[in-house]
PDB file of C-alpha atoms in Angstrom:
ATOM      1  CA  UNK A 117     -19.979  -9.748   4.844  1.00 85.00           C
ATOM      2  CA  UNK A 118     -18.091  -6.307   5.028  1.00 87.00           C
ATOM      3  CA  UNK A 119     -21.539  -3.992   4.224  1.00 93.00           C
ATOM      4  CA  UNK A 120     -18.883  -2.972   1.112  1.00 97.00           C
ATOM      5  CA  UNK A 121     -21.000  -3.940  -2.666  1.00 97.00           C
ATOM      6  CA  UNK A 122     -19.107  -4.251  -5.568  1.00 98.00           C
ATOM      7  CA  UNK A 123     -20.466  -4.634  -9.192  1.00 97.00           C
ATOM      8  CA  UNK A 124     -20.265  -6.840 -11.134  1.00 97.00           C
ATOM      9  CA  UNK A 125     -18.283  -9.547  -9.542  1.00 96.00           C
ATOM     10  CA  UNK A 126     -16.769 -10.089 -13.193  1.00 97.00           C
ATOM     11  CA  UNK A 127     -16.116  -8.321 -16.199  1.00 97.00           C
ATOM     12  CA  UNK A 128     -15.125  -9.084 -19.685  1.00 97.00           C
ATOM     13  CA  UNK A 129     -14.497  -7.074 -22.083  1.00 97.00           C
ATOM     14  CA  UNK A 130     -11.862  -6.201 -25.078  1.00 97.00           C
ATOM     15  CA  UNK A 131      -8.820  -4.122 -25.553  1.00 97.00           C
ATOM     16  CA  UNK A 132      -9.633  -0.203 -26.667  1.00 97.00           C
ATOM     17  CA  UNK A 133     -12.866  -0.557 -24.683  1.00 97.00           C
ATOM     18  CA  UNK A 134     -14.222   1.537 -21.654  1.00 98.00           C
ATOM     19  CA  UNK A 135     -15.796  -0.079 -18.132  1.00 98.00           C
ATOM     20  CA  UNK A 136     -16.940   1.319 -15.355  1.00 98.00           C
ATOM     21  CA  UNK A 137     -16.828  -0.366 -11.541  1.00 98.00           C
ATOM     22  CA  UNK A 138     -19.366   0.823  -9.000  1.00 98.00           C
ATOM     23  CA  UNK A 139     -19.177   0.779  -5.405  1.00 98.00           C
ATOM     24  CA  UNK A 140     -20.931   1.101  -2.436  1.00 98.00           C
ATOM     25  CA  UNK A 141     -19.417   1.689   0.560  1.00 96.00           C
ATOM     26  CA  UNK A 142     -20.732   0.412   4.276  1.00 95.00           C
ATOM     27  CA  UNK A 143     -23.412   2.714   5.603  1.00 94.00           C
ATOM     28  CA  UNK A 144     -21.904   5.979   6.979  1.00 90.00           C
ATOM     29  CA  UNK A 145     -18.703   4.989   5.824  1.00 93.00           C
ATOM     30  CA  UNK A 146     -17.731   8.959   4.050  1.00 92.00           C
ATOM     31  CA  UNK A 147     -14.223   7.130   2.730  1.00 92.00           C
ATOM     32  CA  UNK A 148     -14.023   5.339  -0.573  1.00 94.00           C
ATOM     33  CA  UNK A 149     -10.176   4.025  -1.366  1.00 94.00           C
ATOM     34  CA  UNK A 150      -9.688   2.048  -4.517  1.00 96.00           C
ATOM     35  CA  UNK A 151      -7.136  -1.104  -4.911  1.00 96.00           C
ATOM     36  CA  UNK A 152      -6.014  -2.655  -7.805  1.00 96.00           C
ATOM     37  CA  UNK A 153      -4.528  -6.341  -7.341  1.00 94.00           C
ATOM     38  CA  UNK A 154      -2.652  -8.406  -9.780  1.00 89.00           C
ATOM     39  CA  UNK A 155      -1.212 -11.709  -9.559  1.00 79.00           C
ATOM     40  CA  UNK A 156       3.341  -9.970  -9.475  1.00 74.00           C
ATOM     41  CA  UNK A 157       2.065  -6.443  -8.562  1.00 76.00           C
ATOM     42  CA  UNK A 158       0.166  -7.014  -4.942  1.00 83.00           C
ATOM     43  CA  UNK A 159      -2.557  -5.218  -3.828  1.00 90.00           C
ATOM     44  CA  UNK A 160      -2.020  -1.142  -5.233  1.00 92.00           C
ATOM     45  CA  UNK A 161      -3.465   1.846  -3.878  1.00 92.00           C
ATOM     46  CA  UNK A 162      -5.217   3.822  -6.661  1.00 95.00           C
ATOM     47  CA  UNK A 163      -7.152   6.671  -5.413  1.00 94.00           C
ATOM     48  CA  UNK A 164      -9.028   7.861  -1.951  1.00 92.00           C
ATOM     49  CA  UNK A 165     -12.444   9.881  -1.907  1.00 93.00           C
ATOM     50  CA  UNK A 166     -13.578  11.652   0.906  1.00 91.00           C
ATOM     51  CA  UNK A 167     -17.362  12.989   1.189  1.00 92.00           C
ATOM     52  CA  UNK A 168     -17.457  13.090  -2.538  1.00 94.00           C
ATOM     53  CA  UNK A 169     -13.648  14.730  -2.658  1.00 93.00           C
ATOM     54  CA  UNK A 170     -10.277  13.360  -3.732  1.00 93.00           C
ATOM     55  CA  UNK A 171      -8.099  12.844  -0.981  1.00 90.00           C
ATOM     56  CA  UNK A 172      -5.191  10.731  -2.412  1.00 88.00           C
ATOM     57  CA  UNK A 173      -3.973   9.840  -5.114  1.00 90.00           C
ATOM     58  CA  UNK A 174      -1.712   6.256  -5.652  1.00 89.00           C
ATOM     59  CA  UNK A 175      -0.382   4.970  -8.838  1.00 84.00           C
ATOM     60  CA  UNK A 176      -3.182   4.996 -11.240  1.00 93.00           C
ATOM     61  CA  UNK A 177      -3.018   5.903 -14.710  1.00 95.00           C
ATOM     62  CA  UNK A 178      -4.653   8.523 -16.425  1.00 96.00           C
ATOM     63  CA  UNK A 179      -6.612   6.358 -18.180  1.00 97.00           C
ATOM     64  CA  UNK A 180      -8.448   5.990 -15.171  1.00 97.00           C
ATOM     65  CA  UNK A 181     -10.641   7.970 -13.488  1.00 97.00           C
ATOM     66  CA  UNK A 182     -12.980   7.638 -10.893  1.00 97.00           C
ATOM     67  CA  UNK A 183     -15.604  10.328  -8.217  1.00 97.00           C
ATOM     68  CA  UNK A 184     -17.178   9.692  -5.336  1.00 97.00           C
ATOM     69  CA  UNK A 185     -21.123  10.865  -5.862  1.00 97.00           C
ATOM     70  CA  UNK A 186     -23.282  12.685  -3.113  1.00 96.00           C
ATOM     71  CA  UNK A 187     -24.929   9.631  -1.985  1.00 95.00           C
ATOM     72  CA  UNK A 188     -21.388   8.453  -1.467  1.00 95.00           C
ATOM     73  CA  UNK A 189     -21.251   5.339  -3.917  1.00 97.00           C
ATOM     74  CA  UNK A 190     -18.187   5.443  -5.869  1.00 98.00           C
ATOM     75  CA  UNK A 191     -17.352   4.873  -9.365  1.00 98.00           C
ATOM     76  CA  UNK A 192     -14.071   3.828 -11.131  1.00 98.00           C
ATOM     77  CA  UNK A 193     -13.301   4.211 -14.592  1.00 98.00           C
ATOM     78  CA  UNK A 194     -11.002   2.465 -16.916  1.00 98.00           C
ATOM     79  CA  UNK A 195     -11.094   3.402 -20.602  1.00 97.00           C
ATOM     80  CA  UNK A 196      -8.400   2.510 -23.634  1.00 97.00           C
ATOM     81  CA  UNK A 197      -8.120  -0.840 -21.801  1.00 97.00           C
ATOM     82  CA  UNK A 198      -5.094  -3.025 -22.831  1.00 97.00           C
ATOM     83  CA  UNK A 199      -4.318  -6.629 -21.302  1.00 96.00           C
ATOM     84  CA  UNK A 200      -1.829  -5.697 -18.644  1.00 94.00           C
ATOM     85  CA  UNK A 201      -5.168  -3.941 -16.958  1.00 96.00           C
ATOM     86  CA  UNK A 202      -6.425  -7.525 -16.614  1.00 96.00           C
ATOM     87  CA  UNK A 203      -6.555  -7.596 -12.802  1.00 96.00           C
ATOM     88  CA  UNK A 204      -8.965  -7.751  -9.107  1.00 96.00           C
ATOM     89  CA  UNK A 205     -10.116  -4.000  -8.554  1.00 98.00           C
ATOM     90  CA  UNK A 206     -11.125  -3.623  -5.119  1.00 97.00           C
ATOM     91  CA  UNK A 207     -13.058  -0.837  -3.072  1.00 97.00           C
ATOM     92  CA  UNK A 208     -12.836  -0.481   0.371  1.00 95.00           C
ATOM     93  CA  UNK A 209     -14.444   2.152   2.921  1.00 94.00           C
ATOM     94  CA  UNK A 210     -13.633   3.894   6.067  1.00 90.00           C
ATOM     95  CA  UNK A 211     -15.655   6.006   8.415  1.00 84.00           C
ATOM     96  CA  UNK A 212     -13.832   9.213   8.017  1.00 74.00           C
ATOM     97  CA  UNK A 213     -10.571  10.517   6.443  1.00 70.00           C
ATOM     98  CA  UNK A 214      -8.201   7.685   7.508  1.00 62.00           C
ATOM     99  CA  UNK A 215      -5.793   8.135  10.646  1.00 63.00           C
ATOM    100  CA  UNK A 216      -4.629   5.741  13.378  1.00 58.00           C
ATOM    101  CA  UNK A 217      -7.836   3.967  14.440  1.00 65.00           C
ATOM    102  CA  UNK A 218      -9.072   3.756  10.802  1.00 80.00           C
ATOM    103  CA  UNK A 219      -9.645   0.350   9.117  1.00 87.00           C
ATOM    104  CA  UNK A 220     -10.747  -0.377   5.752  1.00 92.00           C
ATOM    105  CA  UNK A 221     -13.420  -2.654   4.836  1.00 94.00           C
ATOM    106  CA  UNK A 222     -12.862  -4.162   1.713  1.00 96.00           C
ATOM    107  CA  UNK A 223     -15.641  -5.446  -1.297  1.00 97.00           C
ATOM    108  CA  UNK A 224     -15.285  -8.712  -2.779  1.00 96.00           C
ATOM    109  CA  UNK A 225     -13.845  -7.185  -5.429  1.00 97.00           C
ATOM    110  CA  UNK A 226     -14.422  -6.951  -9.209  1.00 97.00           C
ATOM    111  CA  UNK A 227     -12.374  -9.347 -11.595  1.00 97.00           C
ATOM    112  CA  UNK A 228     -11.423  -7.492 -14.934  1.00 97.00           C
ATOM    113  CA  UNK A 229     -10.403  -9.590 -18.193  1.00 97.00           C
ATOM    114  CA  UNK A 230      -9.204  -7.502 -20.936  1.00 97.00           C
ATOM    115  CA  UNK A 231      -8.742  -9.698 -24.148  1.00 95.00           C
TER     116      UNK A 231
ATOM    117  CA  UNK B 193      12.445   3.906  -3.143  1.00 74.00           C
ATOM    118  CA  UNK B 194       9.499   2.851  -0.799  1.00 77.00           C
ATOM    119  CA  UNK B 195       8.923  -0.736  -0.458  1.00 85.00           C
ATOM    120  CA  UNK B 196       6.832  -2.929   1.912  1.00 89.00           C
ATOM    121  CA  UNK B 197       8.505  -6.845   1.903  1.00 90.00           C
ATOM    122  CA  UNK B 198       6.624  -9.618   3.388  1.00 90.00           C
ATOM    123  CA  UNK B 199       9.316 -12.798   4.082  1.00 77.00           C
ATOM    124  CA  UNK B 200       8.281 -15.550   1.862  1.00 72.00           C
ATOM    125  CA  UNK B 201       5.448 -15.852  -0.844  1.00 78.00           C
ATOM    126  CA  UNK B 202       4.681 -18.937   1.001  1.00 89.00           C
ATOM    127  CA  UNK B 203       4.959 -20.566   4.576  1.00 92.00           C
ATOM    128  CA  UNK B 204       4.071 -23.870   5.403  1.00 94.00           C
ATOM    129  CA  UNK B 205       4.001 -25.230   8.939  1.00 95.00           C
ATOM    130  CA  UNK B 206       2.008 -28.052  11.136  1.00 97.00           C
ATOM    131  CA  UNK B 207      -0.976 -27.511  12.858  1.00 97.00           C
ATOM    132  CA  UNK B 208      -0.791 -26.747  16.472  1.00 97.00           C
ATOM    133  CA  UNK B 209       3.084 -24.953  15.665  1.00 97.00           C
ATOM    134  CA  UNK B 210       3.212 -21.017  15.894  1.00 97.00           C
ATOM    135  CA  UNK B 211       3.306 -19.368  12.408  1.00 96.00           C
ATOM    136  CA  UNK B 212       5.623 -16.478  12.137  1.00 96.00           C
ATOM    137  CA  UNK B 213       5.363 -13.874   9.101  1.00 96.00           C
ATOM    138  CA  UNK B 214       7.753 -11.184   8.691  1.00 96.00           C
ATOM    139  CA  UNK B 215       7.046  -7.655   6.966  1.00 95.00           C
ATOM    140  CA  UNK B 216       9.864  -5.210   6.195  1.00 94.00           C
ATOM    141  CA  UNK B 217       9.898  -1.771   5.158  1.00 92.00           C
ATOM    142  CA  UNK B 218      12.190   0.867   3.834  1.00 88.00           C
ATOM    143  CA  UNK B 219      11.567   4.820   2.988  1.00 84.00           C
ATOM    144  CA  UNK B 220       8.161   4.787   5.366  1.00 82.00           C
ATOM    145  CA  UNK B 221       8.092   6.815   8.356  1.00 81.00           C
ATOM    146  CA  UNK B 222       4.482   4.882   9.469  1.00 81.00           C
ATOM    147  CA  UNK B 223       2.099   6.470  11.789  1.00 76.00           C
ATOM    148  CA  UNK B 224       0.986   2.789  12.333  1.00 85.00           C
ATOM    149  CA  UNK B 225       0.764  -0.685  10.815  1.00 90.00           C
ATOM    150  CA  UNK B 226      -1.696  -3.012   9.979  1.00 93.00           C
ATOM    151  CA  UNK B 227      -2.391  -6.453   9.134  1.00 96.00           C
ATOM    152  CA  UNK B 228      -4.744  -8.231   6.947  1.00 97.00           C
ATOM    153  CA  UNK B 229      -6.081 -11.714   6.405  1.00 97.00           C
ATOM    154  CA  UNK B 230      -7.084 -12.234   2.480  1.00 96.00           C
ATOM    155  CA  UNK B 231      -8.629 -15.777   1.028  1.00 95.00           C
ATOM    156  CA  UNK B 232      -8.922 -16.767  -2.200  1.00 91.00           C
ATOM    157  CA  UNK B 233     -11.488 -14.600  -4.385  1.00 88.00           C
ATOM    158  CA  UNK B 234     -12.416 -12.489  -1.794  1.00 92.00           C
ATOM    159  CA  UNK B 235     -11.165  -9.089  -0.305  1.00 95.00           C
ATOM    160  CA  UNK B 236      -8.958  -8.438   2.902  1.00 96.00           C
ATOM    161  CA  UNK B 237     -10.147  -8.807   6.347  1.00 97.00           C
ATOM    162  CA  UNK B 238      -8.817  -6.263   8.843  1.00 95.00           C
ATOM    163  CA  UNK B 239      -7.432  -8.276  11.774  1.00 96.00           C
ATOM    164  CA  UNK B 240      -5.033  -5.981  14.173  1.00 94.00           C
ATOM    165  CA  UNK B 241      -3.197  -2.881  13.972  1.00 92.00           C
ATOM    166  CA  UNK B 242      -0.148  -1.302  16.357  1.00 92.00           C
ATOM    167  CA  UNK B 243       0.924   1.689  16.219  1.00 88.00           C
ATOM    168  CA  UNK B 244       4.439   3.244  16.351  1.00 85.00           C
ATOM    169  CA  UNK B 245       4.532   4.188  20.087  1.00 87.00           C
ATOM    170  CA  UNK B 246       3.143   0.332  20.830  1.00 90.00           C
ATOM    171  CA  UNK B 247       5.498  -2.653  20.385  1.00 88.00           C
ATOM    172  CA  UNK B 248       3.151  -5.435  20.878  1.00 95.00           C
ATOM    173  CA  UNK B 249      -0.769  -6.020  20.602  1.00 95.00           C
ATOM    174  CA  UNK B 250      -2.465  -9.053  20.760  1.00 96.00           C
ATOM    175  CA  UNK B 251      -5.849 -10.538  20.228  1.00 94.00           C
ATOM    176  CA  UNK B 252      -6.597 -14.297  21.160  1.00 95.00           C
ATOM    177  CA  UNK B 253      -4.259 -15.986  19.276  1.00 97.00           C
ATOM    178  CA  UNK B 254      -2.594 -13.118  17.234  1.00 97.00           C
ATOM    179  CA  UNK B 255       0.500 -11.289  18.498  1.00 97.00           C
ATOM    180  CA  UNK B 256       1.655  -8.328  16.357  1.00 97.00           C
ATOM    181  CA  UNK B 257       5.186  -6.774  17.012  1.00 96.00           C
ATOM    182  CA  UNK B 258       6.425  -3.538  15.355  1.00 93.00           C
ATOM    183  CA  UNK B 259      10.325  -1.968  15.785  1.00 91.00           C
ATOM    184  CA  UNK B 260      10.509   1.267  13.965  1.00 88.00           C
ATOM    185  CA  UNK B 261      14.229   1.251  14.766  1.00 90.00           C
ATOM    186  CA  UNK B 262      14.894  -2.563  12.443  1.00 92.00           C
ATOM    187  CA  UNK B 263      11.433  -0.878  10.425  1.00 92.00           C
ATOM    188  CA  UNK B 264       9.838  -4.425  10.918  1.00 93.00           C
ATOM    189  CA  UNK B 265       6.948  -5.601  11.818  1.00 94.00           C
ATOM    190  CA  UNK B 266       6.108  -9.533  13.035  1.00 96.00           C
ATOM    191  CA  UNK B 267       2.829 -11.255  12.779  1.00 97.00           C
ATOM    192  CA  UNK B 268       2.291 -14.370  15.122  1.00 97.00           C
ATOM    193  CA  UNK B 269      -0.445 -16.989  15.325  1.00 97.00           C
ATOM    194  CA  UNK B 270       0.004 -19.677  17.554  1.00 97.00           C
ATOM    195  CA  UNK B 271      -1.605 -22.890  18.029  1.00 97.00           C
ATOM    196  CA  UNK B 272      -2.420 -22.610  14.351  1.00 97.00           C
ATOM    197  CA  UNK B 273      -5.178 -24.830  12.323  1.00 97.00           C
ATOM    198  CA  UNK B 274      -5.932 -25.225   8.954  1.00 97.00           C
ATOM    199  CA  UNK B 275      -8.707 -22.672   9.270  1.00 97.00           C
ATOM    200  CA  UNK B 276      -6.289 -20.316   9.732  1.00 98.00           C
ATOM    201  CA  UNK B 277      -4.787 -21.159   5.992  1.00 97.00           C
ATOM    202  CA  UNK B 278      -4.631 -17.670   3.849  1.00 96.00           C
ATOM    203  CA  UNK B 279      -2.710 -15.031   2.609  1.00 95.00           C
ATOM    204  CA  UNK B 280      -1.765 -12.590   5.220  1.00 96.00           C
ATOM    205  CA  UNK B 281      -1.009  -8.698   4.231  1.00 96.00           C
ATOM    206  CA  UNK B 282       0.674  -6.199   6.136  1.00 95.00           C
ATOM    207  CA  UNK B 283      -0.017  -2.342   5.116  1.00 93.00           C
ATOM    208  CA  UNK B 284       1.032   0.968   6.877  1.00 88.00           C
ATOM    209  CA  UNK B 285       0.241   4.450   6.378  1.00 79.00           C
ATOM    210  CA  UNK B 286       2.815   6.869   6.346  1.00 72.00           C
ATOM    211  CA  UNK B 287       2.862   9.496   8.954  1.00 68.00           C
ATOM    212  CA  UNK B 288       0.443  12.080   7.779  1.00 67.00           C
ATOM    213  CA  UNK B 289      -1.117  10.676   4.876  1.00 68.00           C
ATOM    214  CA  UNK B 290      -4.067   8.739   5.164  1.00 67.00           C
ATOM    215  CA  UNK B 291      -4.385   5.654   2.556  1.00 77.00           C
ATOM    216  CA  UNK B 292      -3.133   2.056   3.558  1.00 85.00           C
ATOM    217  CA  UNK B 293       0.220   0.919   1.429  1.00 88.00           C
ATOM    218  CA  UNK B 294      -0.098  -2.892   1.551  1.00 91.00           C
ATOM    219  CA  UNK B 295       2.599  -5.221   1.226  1.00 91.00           C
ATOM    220  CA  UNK B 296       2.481  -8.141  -1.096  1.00 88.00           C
ATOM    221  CA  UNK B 297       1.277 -10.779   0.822  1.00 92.00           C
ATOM    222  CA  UNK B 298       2.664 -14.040   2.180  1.00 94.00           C
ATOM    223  CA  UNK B 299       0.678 -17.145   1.944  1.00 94.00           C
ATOM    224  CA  UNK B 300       0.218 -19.487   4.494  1.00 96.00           C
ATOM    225  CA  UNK B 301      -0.833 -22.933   4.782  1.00 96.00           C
ATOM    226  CA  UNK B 302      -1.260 -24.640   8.238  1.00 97.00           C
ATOM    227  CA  UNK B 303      -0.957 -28.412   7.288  1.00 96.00           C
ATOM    228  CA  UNK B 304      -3.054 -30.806   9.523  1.00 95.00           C
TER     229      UNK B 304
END
């Protein structure tokens, strides 16, 4: 077990709709980074939150948004969902801002089905 | 463009042989590299990292090489059992930035 929750473990919903993915990280973990993972893409970097900040920012589209919230759990947002968003969204946490000694811890993940 | 290339989707070898995965990289400049172990439904598990001034690091029956000058990185388990059947990820972080690029994975089976 990583300490990383992710919720729900599934999700199924239509195309047009809205869904939100929560997160919480390990405890004291400050670092929220969110993957998305599909079967020909890999795993993607999406977005990083530091302390409630955004820190980086991958390939995600604006239809997605996510924050970080002062008790550090972490949010994603996916809204005008079409099928291609079908995919494994992962969150992983770090202790601090990411550098040389960091590793991530990842969540089990949340499996998206957009029909 | 930046790309992170892992050898094969797929490796199988026997059990007991020495499993060798490859990961490639062009356009990166890492600070240091990292390698993952993922199994089916469930996220990655941080195994070892090395950075760019290191060219080897191992732990128990992991070796991890990294040569900035061919930009690749090798990933060695020897005396490998089926236990050790999964898809392996390697990911680096470019020099001054701080999120993990991963690569896409190469997935090994250790037949008994």
């Amino acid at each position: 077990d990583s300490g990383v929750t992710q919720t729900p473990k599934h999700l199924i919903t239509a195309t047009g709709q809205r869904v939100t993915l929560r997160c919480s990280p390990r405890s004291g973990d400050l670092s929220v980074y969110w993957y998305q993972q599909s079967l020909d893409q890999g795993l993607q970097f999406l977005i990083q939150y530091y302390n409630g900040e955004e820190r980086a920012k991958g390939n995600i589209l604006e239809r997605f948004s996510a924050q970080q919230f002062p008790d550090l759990h972490s949010e994603l947002n996916l809204s005008s969902l079409e099928l291609g968003d079908s995919a494994l969204y992962f969150c992983a946490s770090s202790v601090q801002v990411g550098g040389p000694n960091e590793k991530l811890f990842f969540g089990s993940g949340t499996q998206l089905s957009v029909l | 463009s930046q790309k992170i290339e892992q050898n094969s989707e797929a490796l199988n070898i026997q059990e007991g042989k020495t499993a060798t995965l490859t990961c490639n990289y062009t356009n990166y400049s890492p600070a240091y590299l990292q390698w993952y172990r993922q199994d089916p439904g469930r996220g990655p598990v941080f195994l070892l990292l090395i950075r760019e001034n290191e060219k080897e690091k191992r732990k128990e029956r992991l070796k991890v090489t990294f040569d900035t000058t061919l930009k690749q990185s090798l990933f060695h388990i020897t005396a490998s059992q089926p236990a050790d059947s999964a898809t392996y990820l390697c990911a680096l972080a470019q020099t001054g930035a701080n999120n993990l690029f991963f690569g896409t994975g190469t997935r090994l089976t250790v037949i008994p």
